[in-house]
Structures are given as structure tokens and as C-alpha cells.
Short mmCIF file of C-alpha atoms in Angstrom, two decimals:
data_model
loop_
_atom_site.label_atom_id
_atom_site.label_comp_id
_atom_site.label_asym_id
_atom_site.label_seq_id
_atom_site.Cartn_x
_atom_site.Cartn_y
_atom_site.Cartn_z
CA UNK A 1486 -44.01 5.97 -0.34
CA UNK A 1487 -47.65 7.67 -0.37
CA UNK A 1488 -50.95 6.23 0.48
CA UNK A 1489 -53.71 7.25 -2.49
CA UNK A 1490 -56.54 6.96 0.44
CA UNK A 1491 -55.30 9.48 2.64
CA UNK A 1492 -52.45 11.21 0.74
CA UNK A 1493 -50.14 10.55 3.54
CA UNK A 1494 -46.50 9.84 2.47
CA UNK A 1495 -44.31 7.93 4.63
CA UNK A 1496 -40.40 7.65 4.52
CA UNK A 1497 -39.00 4.14 3.46
CA UNK A 1498 -36.87 2.36 5.55
CA UNK A 1499 -33.28 3.06 4.96
CA UNK A 1500 -32.38 -0.35 3.24
CA UNK A 1501 -35.26 0.49 0.97
CA UNK A 1502 -35.92 3.08 -1.74
CA UNK A 1503 -39.06 4.50 -3.65
CA UNK A 1504 -39.71 6.98 -6.54
CA UNK A 1505 -41.71 10.10 -5.59
CA UNK A 1506 -45.50 8.92 -5.55
CA UNK A 1507 -45.23 5.58 -5.67
CA UNK A 1508 -46.86 3.23 -3.12
CA UNK A 1509 -44.10 0.75 -2.54
CA UNK A 1510 -40.76 0.77 -1.06
CA UNK A 1511 -38.11 -1.28 -2.79
CA UNK A 1512 -35.28 -3.25 -1.76
CA UNK A 1513 -32.42 -1.42 -2.38
CA UNK A 1514 -29.07 -3.34 -4.03
CA UNK A 1515 -26.12 -3.54 -1.86
CA UNK A 1516 -22.82 -2.96 -3.37
CA UNK A 1517 -19.36 -3.87 -2.68
CA UNK A 1518 -16.20 -5.33 -4.63
CA UNK A 1519 -17.40 -8.98 -5.27
CA UNK A 1520 -15.35 -11.72 -5.72
CA UNK A 1521 -16.62 -12.46 -9.37
CA UNK A 1522 -16.41 -9.09 -10.22
CA UNK A 1523 -14.00 -8.42 -13.34
CA UNK A 1524 -12.31 -5.83 -11.61
CA UNK A 1525 -11.58 -8.24 -8.73
CA UNK A 1526 -10.30 -10.88 -10.77
CA UNK A 1527 -8.15 -8.75 -12.53
CA UNK A 1528 -6.36 -7.62 -9.11
CA UNK A 1529 -6.45 -11.10 -7.92
CA UNK A 1530 -4.61 -11.68 -11.04
CA UNK A 1531 -2.10 -9.21 -10.72
CA UNK A 1532 -1.71 -10.18 -7.12
CA UNK A 1533 -0.77 -13.96 -8.08
CA UNK A 1534 1.42 -12.97 -10.34
CA UNK A 1535 3.52 -10.47 -8.21
CA UNK A 1536 3.77 -12.91 -5.44
CA UNK A 1537 4.82 -15.74 -7.93
CA UNK A 1538 7.58 -13.10 -9.14
CA UNK A 1539 8.28 -12.16 -5.71
CA UNK A 1540 8.61 -16.48 -4.95
CA UNK A 1541 10.49 -16.69 -7.77
CA UNK A 1542 13.27 -14.15 -7.26
CA UNK A 1543 13.72 -15.72 -3.69
CA UNK A 1544 14.09 -19.00 -4.95
CA UNK A 1545 16.87 -17.36 -7.39
CA UNK A 1546 18.50 -15.46 -4.83
CA UNK A 1547 18.52 -18.12 -2.27
CA UNK A 1548 20.22 -20.50 -5.27
CA UNK A 1549 22.54 -17.92 -5.77
CA UNK A 1550 23.16 -16.30 -2.35
CA UNK A 1551 26.91 -15.89 -2.65
CA UNK A 1552 27.00 -14.25 -6.01
CA UNK A 1553 28.22 -10.49 -6.42
CA UNK A 1554 24.60 -9.49 -8.02
CA UNK A 1555 22.67 -10.89 -4.80
CA UNK A 1556 25.36 -9.31 -2.50
CA UNK A 1557 24.87 -5.97 -4.49
CA UNK A 1558 20.90 -6.13 -4.44
CA UNK A 1559 21.22 -5.71 -0.71
CA UNK A 1560 22.61 -9.54 0.55
CA UNK A 1561 20.27 -10.88 3.67
CA UNK A 1562 18.72 -7.73 3.47
CA UNK A 1563 16.75 -8.34 0.37
CA UNK A 1564 15.22 -11.12 1.70
CA UNK A 1565 13.43 -9.06 4.39
CA UNK A 1566 12.20 -7.04 1.32
CA UNK A 1567 10.82 -10.41 -0.27
CA UNK A 1568 8.98 -11.23 2.73
CA UNK A 1569 7.60 -7.90 3.12
CA UNK A 1570 6.44 -7.84 -0.65
CA UNK A 1571 4.92 -11.14 -0.40
CA UNK A 1572 2.92 -10.49 2.85
CA UNK A 1573 1.66 -7.11 0.69
CA UNK A 1574 0.71 -9.19 -2.41
CA UNK A 1575 -1.24 -11.80 0.04
CA UNK A 1576 -3.39 -8.85 1.84
CA UNK A 1577 -4.95 -7.61 -1.64
CA UNK A 1578 -7.71 -9.99 -1.22
CA UNK A 1579 -8.84 -7.90 1.91
CA UNK A 1580 -10.45 -5.84 -0.40
CA UNK A 1581 -12.88 -8.18 -1.89
CA UNK A 1582 -15.88 -10.14 -0.56
CA UNK A 1583 -18.21 -8.66 1.68
CA UNK A 1584 -16.44 -6.09 4.20
CA UNK A 1585 -15.59 -7.03 7.83
CA UNK A 1586 -14.12 -4.95 10.82
CA UNK A 1587 -11.09 -7.61 10.35
CA UNK A 1588 -10.72 -6.84 6.77
CA UNK A 1589 -10.94 -3.15 7.30
CA UNK A 1590 -8.17 -3.31 9.46
CA UNK A 1591 -6.04 -5.58 7.63
CA UNK A 1592 -6.59 -3.18 4.40
CA UNK A 1593 -5.13 -0.24 6.88
CA UNK A 1594 -2.22 -2.24 8.40
CA UNK A 1595 -0.70 -5.04 6.11
CA UNK A 1596 0.15 -3.32 3.12
CA UNK A 1597 1.22 0.25 4.84
CA UNK A 1598 3.73 -1.57 6.86
CA UNK A 1599 4.93 -4.05 4.45
CA UNK A 1600 5.71 -1.13 2.16
CA UNK A 1601 7.47 1.09 4.92
CA UNK A 1602 9.88 -1.90 5.98
CA UNK A 1603 10.53 -2.30 2.05
CA UNK A 1604 11.44 1.36 1.91
CA UNK A 1605 13.35 1.65 5.15
CA UNK A 1606 15.83 -1.54 3.74
CA UNK A 1607 16.23 -0.25 0.22
CA UNK A 1608 17.00 3.58 1.92
CA UNK A 1609 19.58 1.96 4.60
CA UNK A 1610 20.92 -0.02 1.67
CA UNK A 1611 21.52 2.89 -0.62
CA UNK A 1612 23.25 4.82 2.44
CA UNK A 1613 25.56 2.08 3.17
CA UNK A 1614 26.66 1.64 -0.45
CA UNK A 1615 27.38 5.30 -0.12
CA UNK A 1616 29.21 4.58 2.84
CA UNK A 1617 31.36 1.74 2.06
CA UNK A 1618 32.38 3.69 -1.30
CA UNK A 1619 32.99 7.46 0.30
CA UNK A 1620 32.19 7.80 3.74
CA UNK A 1621 34.68 4.87 4.67
CA UNK A 1622 37.55 6.75 3.29
CA UNK A 1623 36.38 10.47 4.51
CA UNK A 1624 35.12 9.71 7.54
CA UNK A 1625 36.28 6.05 8.61
CA UNK A 1626 35.66 6.79 12.24
CA UNK A 1627 32.10 7.26 11.42
CA UNK A 1628 31.91 4.65 8.80
CA UNK A 1629 33.60 1.81 11.70
CA UNK A 1630 30.95 3.31 14.35
CA UNK A 1631 27.85 2.60 11.77
CA UNK A 1632 29.23 -1.14 11.19
CA UNK A 1633 30.26 -2.00 14.83
CA UNK A 1634 26.92 -0.81 16.00
CA UNK A 1635 24.75 -2.66 13.19
CA UNK A 1636 23.83 0.77 11.80
CA UNK A 1637 21.33 -0.88 9.18
CA UNK A 1638 19.42 -2.71 11.42
CA UNK A 1639 19.11 -0.31 14.28
CA UNK A 1640 17.35 1.83 11.18
CA UNK A 1641 15.44 -0.56 9.77
CA UNK A 1642 14.08 -1.53 13.12
CA UNK A 1643 13.74 2.17 14.64
CA UNK A 1644 11.34 3.07 11.08
CA UNK A 1645 9.41 0.05 11.59
CA UNK A 1646 8.71 0.69 14.96
CA UNK A 1647 7.86 3.99 14.44
CA UNK A 1648 5.79 3.22 11.95
CA UNK A 1649 3.86 0.61 13.82
CA UNK A 1650 3.12 3.23 16.51
CA UNK A 1651 1.79 5.48 14.08
CA UNK A 1652 -0.24 2.65 12.50
CA UNK A 1653 -1.67 2.05 16.24
CA UNK A 1654 -2.37 5.45 16.83
CA UNK A 1655 -4.34 6.36 14.09
CA UNK A 1656 -6.21 2.95 14.32
CA UNK A 1657 -7.34 3.90 17.72
CA UNK A 1658 -8.40 7.43 16.78
CA UNK A 1659 -10.06 6.30 13.93
CA UNK A 1660 -10.94 2.90 14.34
CA UNK A 1661 -11.67 0.98 10.94
CA UNK A 1662 -15.06 -0.44 11.43
CA UNK A 1663 -17.54 -1.00 8.77
CA UNK A 1664 -19.37 2.34 7.77
CA UNK A 1665 -23.43 2.80 7.87
CA UNK A 1666 -24.10 1.80 4.16
CA UNK A 1667 -24.49 4.65 2.35
CA UNK A 1668 -26.94 5.45 -0.58
CA UNK A 1669 -25.01 6.13 -3.87
CA UNK A 1670 -25.59 9.60 -5.16
CA UNK A 1671 -26.01 8.62 -8.46
CA UNK A 1672 -28.53 5.77 -8.16
CA UNK A 1673 -31.23 5.74 -5.21
CA UNK A 1674 -31.19 1.98 -5.51
CA UNK A 1675 -27.94 1.51 -4.63
CA UNK A 1676 -26.33 1.29 -1.20
CA UNK A 1677 -22.50 1.06 -0.74
CA UNK A 1678 -21.30 -1.11 1.89
CA UNK A 1679 -17.54 -0.62 2.92
CA UNK A 1680 -15.04 0.45 5.66
CA UNK A 1681 -15.79 3.81 7.25
CA UNK A 1682 -14.54 6.96 5.44
CA UNK A 1683 -12.39 8.65 8.11
CA UNK A 1684 -9.45 8.29 5.98
CA UNK A 1685 -8.18 11.69 5.48
CA UNK A 1686 -5.87 12.36 8.92
CA UNK A 1687 -4.86 8.66 8.49
CA UNK A 1688 -3.59 9.19 4.75
CA UNK A 1689 -2.04 12.50 5.77
CA UNK A 1690 0.00 11.26 8.62
CA UNK A 1691 0.97 7.92 6.46
CA UNK A 1692 1.65 9.62 3.70
CA UNK A 1693 4.15 12.33 5.28
CA UNK A 1694 5.76 9.23 6.83
CA UNK A 1695 6.62 7.38 4.13
CA UNK A 1696 6.90 10.26 1.64
CA UNK A 1697 9.85 11.34 3.99
CA UNK A 1698 11.27 8.16 4.03
CA UNK A 1699 10.84 7.98 -0.09
CA UNK A 1700 12.40 11.18 -0.11
CA UNK A 1701 15.23 10.33 2.01
CA UNK A 1702 15.66 6.99 -0.26
CA UNK A 1703 15.88 9.06 -3.36
CA UNK A 1704 18.45 11.43 -2.22
CA UNK A 1705 20.91 8.74 -1.35
CA UNK A 1706 20.29 7.04 -4.80
CA UNK A 1707 20.85 10.23 -6.39
CA UNK A 1708 24.19 10.37 -4.48
CA UNK A 1709 24.95 7.42 -5.34
CA UNK A 1710 24.55 7.77 -9.39
CA UNK A 1711 28.44 8.27 -9.74
CA UNK A 1712 29.13 4.73 -8.54
CA UNK A 1713 30.00 1.62 -10.28
CA UNK A 1714 27.07 0.34 -12.54
CA UNK A 1715 26.55 -2.52 -10.29
CA UNK A 1716 25.97 -0.56 -7.59
CA UNK A 1717 24.50 2.43 -8.92
CA UNK A 1718 20.35 1.95 -9.16
CA UNK A 1719 19.31 5.52 -8.94
CA UNK A 1720 17.06 5.55 -11.81
CA UNK A 1721 15.57 2.03 -10.38
CA UNK A 1722 14.87 3.47 -7.19
CA UNK A 1723 13.53 6.69 -8.99
CA UNK A 1724 11.31 4.52 -10.99
CA UNK A 1725 9.68 3.14 -7.57
CA UNK A 1726 9.65 6.25 -5.48
CA UNK A 1727 7.88 8.13 -8.87
CA UNK A 1728 5.17 5.19 -8.81
CA UNK A 1729 4.42 6.02 -5.08
CA UNK A 1730 4.23 9.70 -5.08
CA UNK A 1731 2.03 9.42 -8.44
CA UNK A 1732 -0.66 6.47 -7.29
CA UNK A 1733 -0.80 8.27 -3.97
CA UNK A 1734 -1.57 11.88 -5.55
CA UNK A 1735 -4.03 10.15 -8.02
CA UNK A 1736 -5.79 8.30 -5.23
CA UNK A 1737 -6.31 11.59 -3.28
CA UNK A 1738 -8.05 12.85 -6.39
CA UNK A 1739 -10.14 9.91 -7.02
CA UNK A 1740 -11.24 9.72 -2.83
CA UNK A 1741 -12.16 13.60 -3.42
CA UNK A 1742 -14.36 12.99 -6.18
CA UNK A 1743 -15.93 9.59 -6.18
CA UNK A 1744 -17.20 7.64 -3.77
CA UNK A 1745 -18.54 3.80 -3.13
CA UNK A 1746 -16.53 1.00 -5.42
CA UNK A 1747 -14.53 3.29 -7.56
CA UNK A 1748 -12.65 4.34 -4.44
CA UNK A 1749 -12.24 0.71 -3.08
CA UNK A 1750 -10.61 -0.70 -6.41
CA UNK A 1751 -8.60 2.34 -6.82
CA UNK A 1752 -7.05 2.09 -3.24
CA UNK A 1753 -6.32 -1.72 -3.73
CA UNK A 1754 -4.81 -0.74 -7.65
CA UNK A 1755 -2.76 1.64 -5.64
CA UNK A 1756 -1.19 -1.22 -3.24
CA UNK A 1757 -0.68 -3.41 -6.09
CA UNK A 1758 0.82 -0.72 -7.95
CA UNK A 1759 3.78 0.43 -5.14
CA UNK A 1760 4.41 -3.60 -4.31
CA UNK A 1761 4.97 -4.02 -8.05
CA UNK A 1762 6.88 -1.31 -8.71
CA UNK A 1763 9.49 -2.43 -6.07
CA UNK A 1764 9.11 -5.94 -7.76
CA UNK A 1765 10.02 -5.20 -11.05
CA UNK A 1766 11.81 -2.00 -10.46
CA UNK A 1767 13.97 -2.80 -7.72
CA UNK A 1768 14.60 -6.73 -8.36
CA UNK A 1769 13.93 -6.91 -11.99
CA UNK A 1770 17.82 -5.85 -12.93
CA UNK A 1771 19.13 -8.15 -10.51
CA UNK A 1772 16.95 -11.42 -10.91
CA UNK A 1773 17.54 -11.03 -15.12
#
């Protein structure tokens, strides 16, 4: 902003802007993912659709809980996966509206924990099927030890506890508070309002943990590809894991190139895609 009387230019306040040589400062447009935005509506619709599908699968499985189809899908274990998926779908709205510290915290914790619990359940279920068909006859003592000491519950509890500790540590190191509003590089009249961008170390830590778990899950599914058809879910699990790997690689690329609302939208879309891949890819064949 410049004064024509004395030709002295002064900077505009951080929340305002001006073209070179202008005498006035103008208020910047603060941007965030608004509820009535078309992208938000689409994300909410997909989230509601996924939640409806999950609840429908829950009702179907509860009605036929004693059938071989439900038992082959994991029996009681599948209800924990369904519960985690439901909570994950309910966490998508935290990406919409004015960002707050609570929303930033929920974004970082809910989806991460829910996905890990889902993959841990699928992993231990695949391992248990291998145990029943292969390990029980070759290593009966090891199989008895696994079953006697509730191996699947211990594994899921240990993985979930480890992920919870990892989440707490990363939150402590990089607290998910609001970032200072940043000016858009392409438009000085626009100011982005979003959670802090200290994401790289968090993403690396969480992705290494989840990728190791997904890789283990894929290995067990591949080993079990020769099992009877009702217990052979290698291609469905491969679909879920491939979706996870591809979406997170894409998200890293988007974060390194773009800024602002594009990153927020893609972050929410990545979480949604992973949840839908498990709902459709893992439970879809059993529910149809």
C-alpha cells in the first residue's frame, strides 16, 4: 500500500493484500473445505454410503452369524472390523468446516487407528486359516499353543496398542494444532486455513507401520491361495492392500506438489478410499 502524498509504502496486515502501487489494502479470502462445497458433498455422500453398506453388512451377518459364510469371513472377528470401519466413516466429516484443534486431532487419530485395527484383524484371520489347514497337521504343538493362549486376540491387542502408542508419540512431537493461515502461492487474495503441515515425519512413521502390517497380511493371503474356495481370499485382500499402497503414494505426491484445499480433499479421499476398499473388497463377496 502506497501513499501518493509522500510516496511511502507500507506493508498490509497479514490478513490483507494489495497490488503494487495501490493505496488501499483488501481483505484476503480465507479458504477451507466448506460444508456446501461440491467436493464436501461428494465426500459426505460416499462416507454415508460406506457407512450404510457397513451397517447393512452388520445386520446381515448378525442375522446369519451361525452360517459357514459368516464364520469363513472371520466369525466374531469380523464384527470388530465392521465397528472400526463404521467409526472410520464417521470421522470423514472432521475434514469439513472451519478447522479447529479438536478436528485436527480427530483427523490424525481416528482414521489411522481404525485402519490398523481392520488390517490387524484381516491379517490374523488369514494366519489362523493357514494354521487350521497347514500348521495344525505339521506343527500340532504350536497350533495348540496359539489356540490355547488366544493368539488372535493377543496379536490384535498388541498391534492396536503399538499403533496407539505411535499415534500418541507423533501427536506429542507434532501437536495437531491449527497452522498460521498461509497465503496461496497462485492467488495473493486467498489465505488457506488448515491444520499444521508437520506431516512428513508422521506420515513416514504411520506408513512404515501400516505397510509392514499390510505386507504381512498380503503374504498370509498369498500362502493361502491354494486353500478351498470359501477360505481363499487372496485376490480380495490383494485388492485392499493395492488400494492402500497406491492411494498413499498418490497422497505423498500431491502433498509435495500442491497446497491448501487440494491436500485436505485428497487426504479425506485417501482415507475414504481405504475404508471403502475393505468394505467392498473384503466383505462384499461374503455379503453377496
